[in-house]
Amino acid sequence: MKTRSTLLAIIMSVGMIACDEEVLNPVNPNQLGTETFYRTGPQLVAAVNAVYATLQGNNLYNREYFFLHDLLSDDVESGGAQLEAPRAQVLNYGFDGSNPLIEANWRGWYRLIHRANLVIENADNATENITDALRSRIIGEAYFLRGLAFYELSTLWGGVPLMLSTVTVPEGLPRATQEQSYAQSLSDLNEAISRLPLSSTYSGTDVGRASKGAAQAVAAKLLLFQGDFAGAKPYLTEIINSNEYSLTDRYLDNFEEENENNSESIWEIQFSESFGNAGGWNADGTGIAEVTFRGQEYGPNAWRNLIPNTGLVAEFEKPSTGAPKEDPRLSYNFYRLGDTFNAGASVLDESTVQGDFSKPSWRKYQTIYKRANENTQSGINFRVIRYADVLLMMAEVENELTGPAAALPYLNMTRNRADVKMPPYPTAQYPTGTKEQTRIAIQHERRVEMPGEQVRNRDIRRWRRLGFLQSEPIFGYQSRNDLLPIPTVELDNNSALSNADQNPGY
């Protein structure tokens, strides 16, 4: 998966022009179209690679995905006046359907759905150089990616148009209900689970493809979002009992380039600087680029557009708040003045940190641990689902279904990591004698274990719906913000939608 097929540009072009009548009914039989392309195993692999490539695009993990989720959480604040206006709107919860970040993410997920549909519909047409096992796996990958897209869309926007086939006519698609959208995501993920192999079966350039465990983890996240703890438990149990995953001894192995796709990684978006930076700003298929802007956007000596906010920094246990030791994850997640970087050759000081140097900066996903400066082409993979997340989800499930005693073994695993070794729960700050106390401990542990990993936004949303929050953590939050607005361009361009389909309050 670190190596992009040479056919990628071709299949992306096929995806973009799949609705053209001249391609659907080619005059030239040698012209590439849906009838002439999906003939061989390598072509089908190239087609599913094009679905993965959507995740690397500017409107998703290259840039706008991490911005949207972090800005919607209570993890970040602006690193200075340079933060662009559309991002500041999201940070301050003053956005509507015209906001470019919201539109970009919506467009990115539907672009992925379109490409996944092409694979699902045409997989049976490949008859050369392919086995039934390979075909089934590729179909499983496409279902996983489409299920992931509907998970993202349904949990943030509610009911969405369910595009389950490639578009061949100009008519739009009506909006489904949120429950129907949830159900479609789960159906796709279950189909993927029935087809995908365990992650350990992948090797070489196939490392990083979707696995059975990845599909199970997203299904569990979807069900937890709905408060269906009993439904989520079998998926989490099977992941844990598979013995495919384990926590790394070193926390930062999960956010640096040298230890990608490790034992803790259930699934990650693959990035690499090895393929150049052509088209890197938009990753639009006009050139090869498999890089992300995360380091440049958040780096202490780079643009530093977002920094950890004071509430997040204060969340970490330390002696001044009654803990026996400082949680080492504080230093693993953040750079502070006096920290070294550039393989120990440089020191962060007032001359190197952009903006308000008195506040910490993100260390997670920064490449300056090994070089002097960030740039716009970081090759560090995004760890979308870690085993730590699965363990903490299981702690939450057990707490709600059985009680604190069943939850504690899972809750304490992340604290017992070799280079963390925080005192196990219960602690003086976080007692676990009741279900309610244990919820607070779980919420704390999820926040300090996974800050800046695009998890917190959705955690807050589901806990708010379940009534699990002690207080509202988002300044400026209004009831309308329970769902994001349908992008204005979608309402304008989809003939099956009208302004009446917009989410309440927008």
Coordinates of C-alpha atoms in Angstrom, one line a residue:
M1 CA 0.0 0.0 0.0
K2 CA 3.0 2.3 0.3
T3 CA 3.5 1.7 -3.5
R4 CA 0.9 3.2 -5.8
S5 CA 0.0 1.2 -8.8
T6 CA 1.0 2.8 -12.2
L7 CA -2.7 2.3 -13.2
L8 CA -4.0 4.6 -10.5
A9 CA -4.2 7.7 -12.6
I10 CA -6.1 5.7 -15.2
I11 CA -8.7 4.3 -12.8
M12 CA -9.1 7.6 -11.2
S13 CA -9.9 9.0 -14.6
V14 CA -12.4 6.2 -15.2
G15 CA -14.1 7.0 -11.9
M16 CA -14.4 10.7 -12.8
I17 CA -15.9 10.1 -16.3
A18 CA -17.9 7.0 -15.5
C19 CA -21.2 8.9 -16.1
D20 CA -20.2 10.1 -19.6
E21 CA -22.4 8.4 -22.2
E22 CA -19.6 8.1 -24.7
V23 CA -17.6 6.1 -22.1
L24 CA -20.7 4.0 -21.2
N25 CA -21.2 3.3 -24.9
P26 CA -17.7 3.6 -26.4
V27 CA -17.2 3.9 -30.1
N28 CA -13.6 2.9 -29.9
P29 CA -13.4 -0.6 -28.3
N30 CA -9.9 0.1 -27.2
Q31 CA -10.9 3.2 -25.2
L32 CA -10.7 2.6 -21.4
G33 CA -14.2 2.6 -19.8
T34 CA -16.1 0.5 -17.3
E35 CA -16.7 -2.1 -20.0
T36 CA -13.1 -2.4 -21.0
F37 CA -11.0 -1.7 -17.9
Y38 CA -12.2 -4.1 -15.2
R39 CA -10.9 -7.2 -17.0
T40 CA -7.9 -8.4 -15.0
G41 CA -6.8 -8.9 -11.4
P42 CA -4.2 -6.2 -11.6
Q43 CA -6.8 -3.8 -12.9
L44 CA -9.2 -4.6 -10.1
V45 CA -6.4 -4.0 -7.6
A46 CA -5.7 -0.7 -9.2
A47 CA -9.4 0.2 -8.9
V48 CA -9.5 -0.5 -5.2
N49 CA -6.2 1.3 -4.7
A50 CA -8.0 4.4 -6.2
V51 CA -10.6 4.1 -3.4
Y52 CA -7.8 4.2 -0.8
A53 CA -6.2 7.1 -2.6
T54 CA -9.3 9.2 -1.9
L55 CA -8.4 9.1 1.8
Q56 CA -5.0 10.7 0.9
G57 CA -6.8 13.7 -0.8
N58 CA -6.7 17.3 0.4
N59 CA -10.3 17.2 1.5
L60 CA -9.7 14.2 3.8
Y61 CA -6.5 13.1 5.5
N62 CA -4.1 15.2 3.5
R63 CA -5.5 18.2 5.3
E64 CA -9.2 18.9 5.9
Y65 CA -10.3 15.8 7.8
F66 CA -8.0 16.3 10.8
F67 CA -8.8 20.1 10.8
L68 CA -12.5 19.5 10.9
H69 CA -12.5 16.9 13.7
D70 CA -9.9 18.7 15.9
L71 CA -11.7 22.1 15.5
L72 CA -15.0 20.6 16.5
S73 CA -13.4 19.0 19.7
D74 CA -12.2 20.7 22.9
D75 CA -8.6 19.6 22.3
V76 CA -7.3 22.7 20.4
E77 CA -7.2 26.5 20.2
S78 CA -5.8 28.8 17.5
G79 CA -2.1 29.1 17.4
G80 CA -2.3 32.7 16.3
A81 CA -4.1 35.3 14.2
Q82 CA -3.0 33.4 11.1
L83 CA -5.8 30.8 11.4
E84 CA -7.9 31.1 8.3
A85 CA -11.5 32.4 8.7
P86 CA -13.4 29.2 7.7
R87 CA -11.4 27.3 10.3
A88 CA -12.0 29.9 12.9
Q89 CA -15.7 29.6 12.2
V90 CA -15.6 25.9 13.0
L91 CA -13.5 26.5 16.1
N92 CA -16.0 29.0 17.4
Y93 CA -19.0 27.0 16.3
G94 CA -20.2 29.9 14.0
F95 CA -20.5 27.9 10.8
D96 CA -23.3 27.1 8.3
G97 CA -23.6 25.0 5.2
S98 CA -21.4 27.3 3.2
N99 CA -18.3 26.5 5.3
P100 CA -15.5 25.1 3.0
L101 CA -14.2 22.5 5.6
I102 CA -17.6 21.0 6.0
E103 CA -18.1 20.9 2.2
A104 CA -14.7 19.4 1.6
N105 CA -15.2 16.5 4.0
W106 CA -18.6 15.8 2.6
R107 CA -17.3 15.8 -1.0
G108 CA -14.3 13.6 0.0
W109 CA -16.5 10.9 1.5
Y110 CA -18.9 10.8 -1.5
R111 CA -16.0 10.7 -3.9
L112 CA -14.8 7.6 -2.0
I113 CA -18.2 6.1 -2.2
H114 CA -18.4 6.6 -5.9
R115 CA -15.1 4.8 -6.5
A116 CA -16.0 2.0 -4.1
N117 CA -19.3 1.5 -6.0
L118 CA -17.3 1.1 -9.2
V119 CA -15.3 -1.7 -7.7
I120 CA -18.3 -3.5 -6.2
E121 CA -20.3 -3.3 -9.5
N122 CA -17.4 -4.4 -11.8
A123 CA -15.5 -6.9 -9.7
D124 CA -17.2 -9.9 -11.3
N125 CA -16.1 -8.7 -14.8
A126 CA -12.4 -9.4 -14.0
T127 CA -11.7 -12.9 -15.3
E128 CA -8.0 -12.8 -16.1
N129 CA -5.1 -13.2 -13.7
I130 CA -7.4 -13.3 -10.6
T131 CA -8.5 -15.9 -8.1
D132 CA -11.8 -16.0 -6.4
A133 CA -10.1 -15.3 -3.0
L134 CA -8.5 -12.1 -4.4
R135 CA -11.7 -11.0 -5.9
S136 CA -13.6 -11.5 -2.7
R137 CA -10.9 -9.6 -0.7
I138 CA -11.0 -6.7 -3.1
I139 CA -14.8 -6.5 -2.8
G140 CA -14.4 -6.7 1.0
E141 CA -12.0 -3.8 0.9
A142 CA -14.5 -1.7 -1.2
Y143 CA -17.3 -2.5 1.2
F144 CA -15.2 -1.6 4.2
L145 CA -14.2 1.8 2.7
R146 CA -17.8 2.5 1.8
G147 CA -19.0 1.5 5.2
L148 CA -16.4 3.8 6.7
A149 CA -17.7 6.6 4.6
F150 CA -21.3 6.1 5.7
Y151 CA -20.1 5.9 9.3
E152 CA -18.4 9.3 9.0
L153 CA -21.4 10.8 7.2
S154 CA -24.2 9.4 9.4
T155 CA -22.5 10.2 12.7
L156 CA -21.8 13.8 11.8
W157 CA -24.6 14.8 9.4
G158 CA -27.4 12.3 10.4
G159 CA -29.4 11.0 7.5
V160 CA -27.6 11.3 4.1
P161 CA -28.2 10.3 0.5
L162 CA -27.4 6.6 0.2
M163 CA -25.5 6.4 -3.0
L164 CA -25.3 2.6 -3.5
S165 CA -24.5 2.5 -7.2
T166 CA -22.6 4.6 -9.7
V167 CA -24.5 7.6 -11.0
T168 CA -25.6 7.2 -14.6
V169 CA -28.5 9.7 -14.7
P170 CA -28.7 13.4 -13.6
E171 CA -31.4 12.8 -11.1
G172 CA -30.3 13.3 -7.4
L173 CA -30.7 11.1 -4.5
P174 CA -33.1 11.8 -1.6
R175 CA -31.9 12.0 2.0
A176 CA -32.3 8.8 4.0
T177 CA -33.0 8.9 7.8
Q178 CA -30.1 8.7 10.2
E179 CA -31.2 5.2 11.3
Q180 CA -31.2 4.0 7.6
S181 CA -27.7 5.6 7.2
Y182 CA -26.4 3.8 10.3
A183 CA -27.9 0.6 9.0
Q184 CA -26.2 1.0 5.6
S185 CA -22.8 1.5 7.2
L186 CA -23.2 -1.5 9.4
S187 CA -24.4 -3.7 6.5
D188 CA -21.4 -2.7 4.5
L189 CA -19.0 -3.3 7.4
N190 CA -20.5 -6.8 8.1
E191 CA -20.1 -7.7 4.4
A192 CA -16.5 -6.6 4.7
I193 CA -16.0 -8.7 7.8
S194 CA -17.2 -11.8 6.0
R195 CA -14.7 -11.2 3.2
L196 CA -11.6 -9.6 4.7
P197 CA -8.6 -11.6 6.1
L198 CA -6.8 -11.0 9.4
S199 CA -4.2 -8.2 9.3
S200 CA -1.4 -10.7 9.8
T201 CA -2.0 -12.3 6.4
Y202 CA -0.9 -9.1 4.6
S203 CA 2.8 -8.6 3.7
G204 CA 4.9 -6.5 1.4
T205 CA 3.0 -3.8 -0.5
D206 CA -0.3 -5.2 0.8
V207 CA 0.4 -4.1 4.4
G208 CA -2.0 -1.3 5.3
R209 CA -5.0 -2.7 3.5
A210 CA -8.3 -3.1 5.3
S211 CA -8.5 -6.2 7.5
K212 CA -11.3 -8.0 9.3
G213 CA -10.2 -6.4 12.6
A214 CA -10.5 -2.9 11.0
A215 CA -14.0 -3.5 9.9
Q216 CA -15.0 -4.9 13.3
A217 CA -13.5 -1.9 15.0
V218 CA -15.4 0.6 12.9
A219 CA -18.6 -1.4 13.4
A220 CA -18.0 -1.2 17.2
K221 CA -17.5 2.6 16.9
L222 CA -20.7 2.9 15.0
L223 CA -22.7 1.0 17.6
L224 CA -21.1 2.8 20.5
F225 CA -22.1 6.1 18.9
Q226 CA -25.7 4.9 19.0
G227 CA -25.4 3.8 22.6
D228 CA -25.7 0.1 21.7
F229 CA -23.1 -1.4 24.1
A230 CA -24.5 -4.9 23.8
G231 CA -24.2 -4.7 20.0
A232 CA -20.7 -3.4 20.1
K233 CA -19.4 -6.1 22.5
P234 CA -19.1 -9.1 20.1
Y235 CA -17.1 -7.1 17.6
L236 CA -14.6 -5.9 20.3
T237 CA -14.4 -9.3 21.9
E238 CA -13.5 -10.9 18.6
I239 CA -10.8 -8.3 17.9
I240 CA -9.3 -8.9 21.4
N241 CA -9.5 -12.7 21.2
S242 CA -7.9 -12.7 17.7
N243 CA -4.5 -12.1 19.3
E244 CA -3.6 -10.0 16.3
Y245 CA -2.9 -6.8 18.2
S246 CA -1.0 -5.6 21.3
L247 CA 0.0 -2.3 22.8
T248 CA 3.5 -1.1 21.9
D249 CA 5.9 -0.6 24.7
R250 CA 6.7 2.9 23.5
Y251 CA 3.8 5.3 23.1
L252 CA 5.4 7.4 20.3
D253 CA 5.9 4.4 18.1
N254 CA 2.3 5.1 17.1
F255 CA 3.1 8.5 15.7
E256 CA 6.5 8.3 14.1
E257 CA 7.5 7.1 10.7
E258 CA 9.8 4.3 11.6
N259 CA 7.3 2.1 13.3
E260 CA 4.2 2.3 11.1
N261 CA 1.8 -0.6 10.8
N262 CA 3.0 -2.0 14.1
S263 CA 1.3 -4.4 16.6
E264 CA -1.0 -1.7 17.9
S265 CA -2.2 -0.5 14.5
I266 CA -5.5 -1.9 13.5
W267 CA -5.7 0.4 10.5
E268 CA -3.9 3.5 9.3
I269 CA -3.9 5.8 6.2
Q270 CA -0.7 5.2 4.4
F271 CA 1.5 8.2 3.5
S272 CA 5.0 8.4 2.1
E273 CA 7.5 11.0 0.8
S274 CA 8.9 8.4 -1.6
F275 CA 6.6 9.3 -4.4
G276 CA 7.2 13.1 -4.6
N277 CA 4.9 16.0 -4.0
A278 CA 3.3 16.7 -7.4
G279 CA -0.3 17.8 -6.7
G280 CA 0.4 17.6 -3.0
W281 CA -1.8 20.6 -2.2
N282 CA -4.9 18.9 -3.7
A283 CA -3.9 15.3 -4.2
D284 CA -6.3 15.4 -7.1
G285 CA -4.7 12.8 -9.3
T286 CA -2.9 15.2 -11.6
G287 CA 0.4 14.1 -10.1
I288 CA 1.7 11.6 -7.6
A289 CA 1.5 12.7 -3.9
E290 CA 1.0 10.5 -0.9
V291 CA 1.8 13.1 1.8
T292 CA 0.0 15.0 4.6
F293 CA 0.1 18.6 5.8
R294 CA -0.4 17.6 9.4
G295 CA 3.2 18.4 10.5
Q296 CA 3.3 21.7 8.7
E297 CA -0.1 22.8 10.0
Y298 CA 0.6 22.0 13.7
G299 CA 4.4 22.1 14.1
P300 CA 5.9 24.4 16.7
N301 CA 8.4 25.9 14.3
A302 CA 6.1 25.6 11.3
W303 CA 2.7 27.2 10.8
R304 CA 1.4 26.2 14.2
N305 CA -2.2 26.9 13.2
L306 CA -3.6 24.7 16.0
I307 CA -2.2 24.1 19.4
P308 CA -3.4 22.0 22.4
N309 CA -5.7 24.2 24.5
T310 CA -5.3 24.8 28.2
G311 CA -8.1 22.4 29.1
L312 CA -6.4 19.5 27.4
V313 CA -3.0 20.2 28.9
A314 CA -4.6 20.5 32.4
E315 CA -6.3 17.1 31.9
F316 CA -3.0 15.2 32.3
E317 CA -2.3 14.0 35.9
K318 CA 0.6 15.6 37.7
P319 CA 1.8 16.1 41.3
S320 CA 0.4 19.6 41.4
T321 CA -3.1 18.1 41.0
G322 CA -2.6 15.3 43.5
A323 CA -1.2 12.6 41.3
P324 CA 2.0 10.7 42.4
K325 CA 3.7 11.4 39.1
E326 CA 3.3 13.4 35.9
D327 CA 1.6 11.4 33.2
P328 CA 4.5 10.9 30.7
R329 CA 1.9 11.1 27.9
L330 CA 2.0 14.9 28.5
S331 CA 5.5 15.1 27.1
Y332 CA 4.8 12.5 24.4
N333 CA 2.0 14.5 23.0
F334 CA 3.3 18.0 23.3
Y335 CA 6.5 20.0 22.7
R336 CA 7.3 22.6 25.3
L337 CA 10.1 25.2 25.5
G338 CA 13.4 23.6 26.2
D339 CA 12.6 20.3 24.4
T340 CA 15.0 19.0 21.9
F341 CA 14.2 18.1 18.3
N342 CA 16.1 17.5 15.0
A343 CA 17.5 14.2 16.5
G344 CA 18.6 16.1 19.6
A345 CA 20.6 18.7 17.7
S346 CA 18.2 21.6 18.2
V347 CA 16.3 23.1 21.1
L348 CA 12.8 24.7 21.1
D349 CA 13.2 28.3 22.4
E350 CA 11.6 31.7 21.9
S351 CA 13.4 32.1 18.5
T352 CA 12.1 28.9 17.0
V353 CA 8.5 28.6 18.2
Q354 CA 5.9 30.5 16.1
G355 CA 3.3 32.7 17.9
D356 CA 2.8 32.5 21.7
F357 CA 5.8 30.4 22.7
S358 CA 4.6 30.1 26.3
K359 CA 2.0 27.5 25.2
P360 CA 2.8 23.9 24.2
S361 CA 2.7 22.7 20.6
W362 CA 1.8 19.3 19.2
R363 CA 4.6 16.6 19.1
K364 CA 2.3 13.9 17.8
Y365 CA 2.7 13.4 14.0
Q366 CA 5.6 15.9 13.8
T367 CA 8.6 15.0 11.7
I368 CA 10.9 17.4 13.5
Y369 CA 11.8 14.6 16.0
K370 CA 14.3 13.6 13.3
R371 CA 14.9 16.8 11.2
A372 CA 15.2 20.5 11.5
N373 CA 11.9 21.7 9.9
E374 CA 8.5 20.5 8.9
N375 CA 7.4 20.8 5.3
T376 CA 4.2 20.3 3.4
Q377 CA 4.9 16.7 2.5
S378 CA 5.0 14.6 5.7
G379 CA 5.1 10.8 5.2
I380 CA 3.9 9.8 8.6
N381 CA 0.9 7.5 8.4
F382 CA -2.4 8.4 10.2
R383 CA -3.3 5.8 12.8
V384 CA -7.0 5.8 12.3
I385 CA -7.7 2.9 14.7
R386 CA -5.4 1.8 17.5
Y387 CA -5.7 -1.2 19.7
A388 CA -5.7 1.2 22.7
D389 CA -9.0 2.6 21.3
V390 CA -10.4 -0.9 21.2
L391 CA -9.4 -1.6 24.8
L392 CA -10.9 1.6 26.0
M393 CA -14.1 1.0 24.1
M394 CA -14.3 -2.5 25.7
A395 CA -13.8 -0.9 29.1
E396 CA -16.8 1.4 28.4
V397 CA -18.9 -1.5 27.2
E398 CA -18.1 -3.6 30.2
N399 CA -18.8 -0.7 32.6
E400 CA -22.3 -0.1 31.1
L401 CA -23.3 -3.8 30.7
T402 CA -21.6 -5.4 33.8
G403 CA -20.1 -2.8 36.0
P404 CA -16.7 -1.2 37.1
A405 CA -15.0 -4.5 38.1
A406 CA -15.3 -5.9 34.6
A407 CA -14.2 -2.6 33.0
L408 CA -11.0 -2.0 35.1
P409 CA -8.7 -4.6 33.5
Y410 CA -9.2 -3.0 30.1
L411 CA -9.1 0.5 31.4
N412 CA -5.8 -0.1 33.1
M413 CA -4.0 -1.6 30.1
T414 CA -3.2 1.7 28.5
R415 CA -1.9 3.1 31.8
N416 CA 0.3 0.0 32.2
R417 CA 2.2 0.6 28.9
A418 CA 5.9 0.1 29.5
D419 CA 6.8 3.8 29.0
V420 CA 3.7 5.2 30.7
K421 CA 3.3 3.2 34.0
M422 CA 0.7 5.4 35.6
P423 CA -0.9 4.1 38.8
P424 CA -3.9 1.9 38.0
Y425 CA -7.4 2.9 38.5
P426 CA -8.9 3.5 41.0
T427 CA -6.9 6.5 42.0
A428 CA -7.5 9.4 44.5
Q429 CA -8.5 11.6 41.6
Y430 CA -10.4 9.0 39.7
P431 CA -12.3 6.6 42.0
T432 CA -14.2 3.7 40.3
G433 CA -16.6 2.6 42.9
T434 CA -19.7 3.3 40.8
K435 CA -20.6 3.1 37.2
E436 CA -20.8 6.9 37.1
Q437 CA -17.3 7.3 38.6
T438 CA -15.9 4.8 36.2
R439 CA -17.4 6.7 33.2
I440 CA -15.5 9.8 34.3
A441 CA -12.3 7.7 34.6
I442 CA -12.9 6.3 31.1
Q443 CA -13.5 9.7 29.6
H444 CA -10.3 11.0 31.2
E445 CA -8.3 8.0 30.0
R446 CA -9.6 8.3 26.4
R447 CA -8.7 12.0 26.4
V448 CA -5.1 11.7 27.6
E449 CA -4.4 8.5 25.5
M450 CA -5.8 9.8 22.2
P451 CA -5.7 13.6 22.0
G452 CA -5.4 15.0 18.5
E453 CA -6.4 11.7 16.9
Q454 CA -9.8 12.9 15.7
V455 CA -11.5 10.8 18.3
R456 CA -12.6 13.4 20.9
N457 CA -15.2 15.2 18.7
R458 CA -17.3 12.1 18.2
D459 CA -16.7 10.9 21.8
I460 CA -18.2 14.2 23.0
R461 CA -21.1 13.9 20.6
R462 CA -22.1 10.4 21.7
W463 CA -21.6 11.1 25.5
R464 CA -23.7 14.3 25.2
R465 CA -26.6 12.3 23.6
L466 CA -26.3 9.6 26.3
G467 CA -26.3 12.2 29.1
F468 CA -22.8 11.1 30.2
L469 CA -21.1 14.5 30.3
Q470 CA -20.7 16.2 33.6
S471 CA -20.8 19.6 31.9
E472 CA -20.8 21.0 28.3
P473 CA -17.1 21.0 27.2
I474 CA -17.6 23.0 24.0
F475 CA -17.7 26.8 24.3
G476 CA -20.3 28.2 21.9
Y477 CA -22.1 24.9 21.4
Q478 CA -25.7 25.1 20.5
S479 CA -28.3 22.4 20.2
R480 CA -28.3 22.7 16.4
N481 CA -24.6 21.6 16.4
D482 CA -25.6 18.1 17.3
L483 CA -25.5 17.6 13.5
L484 CA -23.4 19.4 10.9
P485 CA -25.2 21.3 8.2
I486 CA -25.8 19.7 4.8
P487 CA -23.4 21.6 2.5
T488 CA -25.2 24.4 0.6
V489 CA -23.7 23.1 -2.7
E490 CA -25.3 19.7 -2.1
L491 CA -28.7 21.3 -1.6
D492 CA -28.2 23.4 -4.7
N493 CA -27.0 20.6 -7.0
N494 CA -28.9 17.5 -5.8
S495 CA -32.3 17.7 -7.4
A496 CA -33.8 15.4 -4.9
L497 CA -33.1 17.8 -2.0
S498 CA -34.4 21.2 -1.0
N499 CA -33.8 23.6 1.8
A500 CA -36.4 21.7 3.8
D501 CA -33.8 18.9 4.0
Q502 CA -31.3 21.0 5.9
N503 CA -30.6 20.0 9.5
P504 CA -32.5 22.0 12.1
G505 CA -31.1 25.4 13.0
Y506 CA -29.2 26.0 9.8

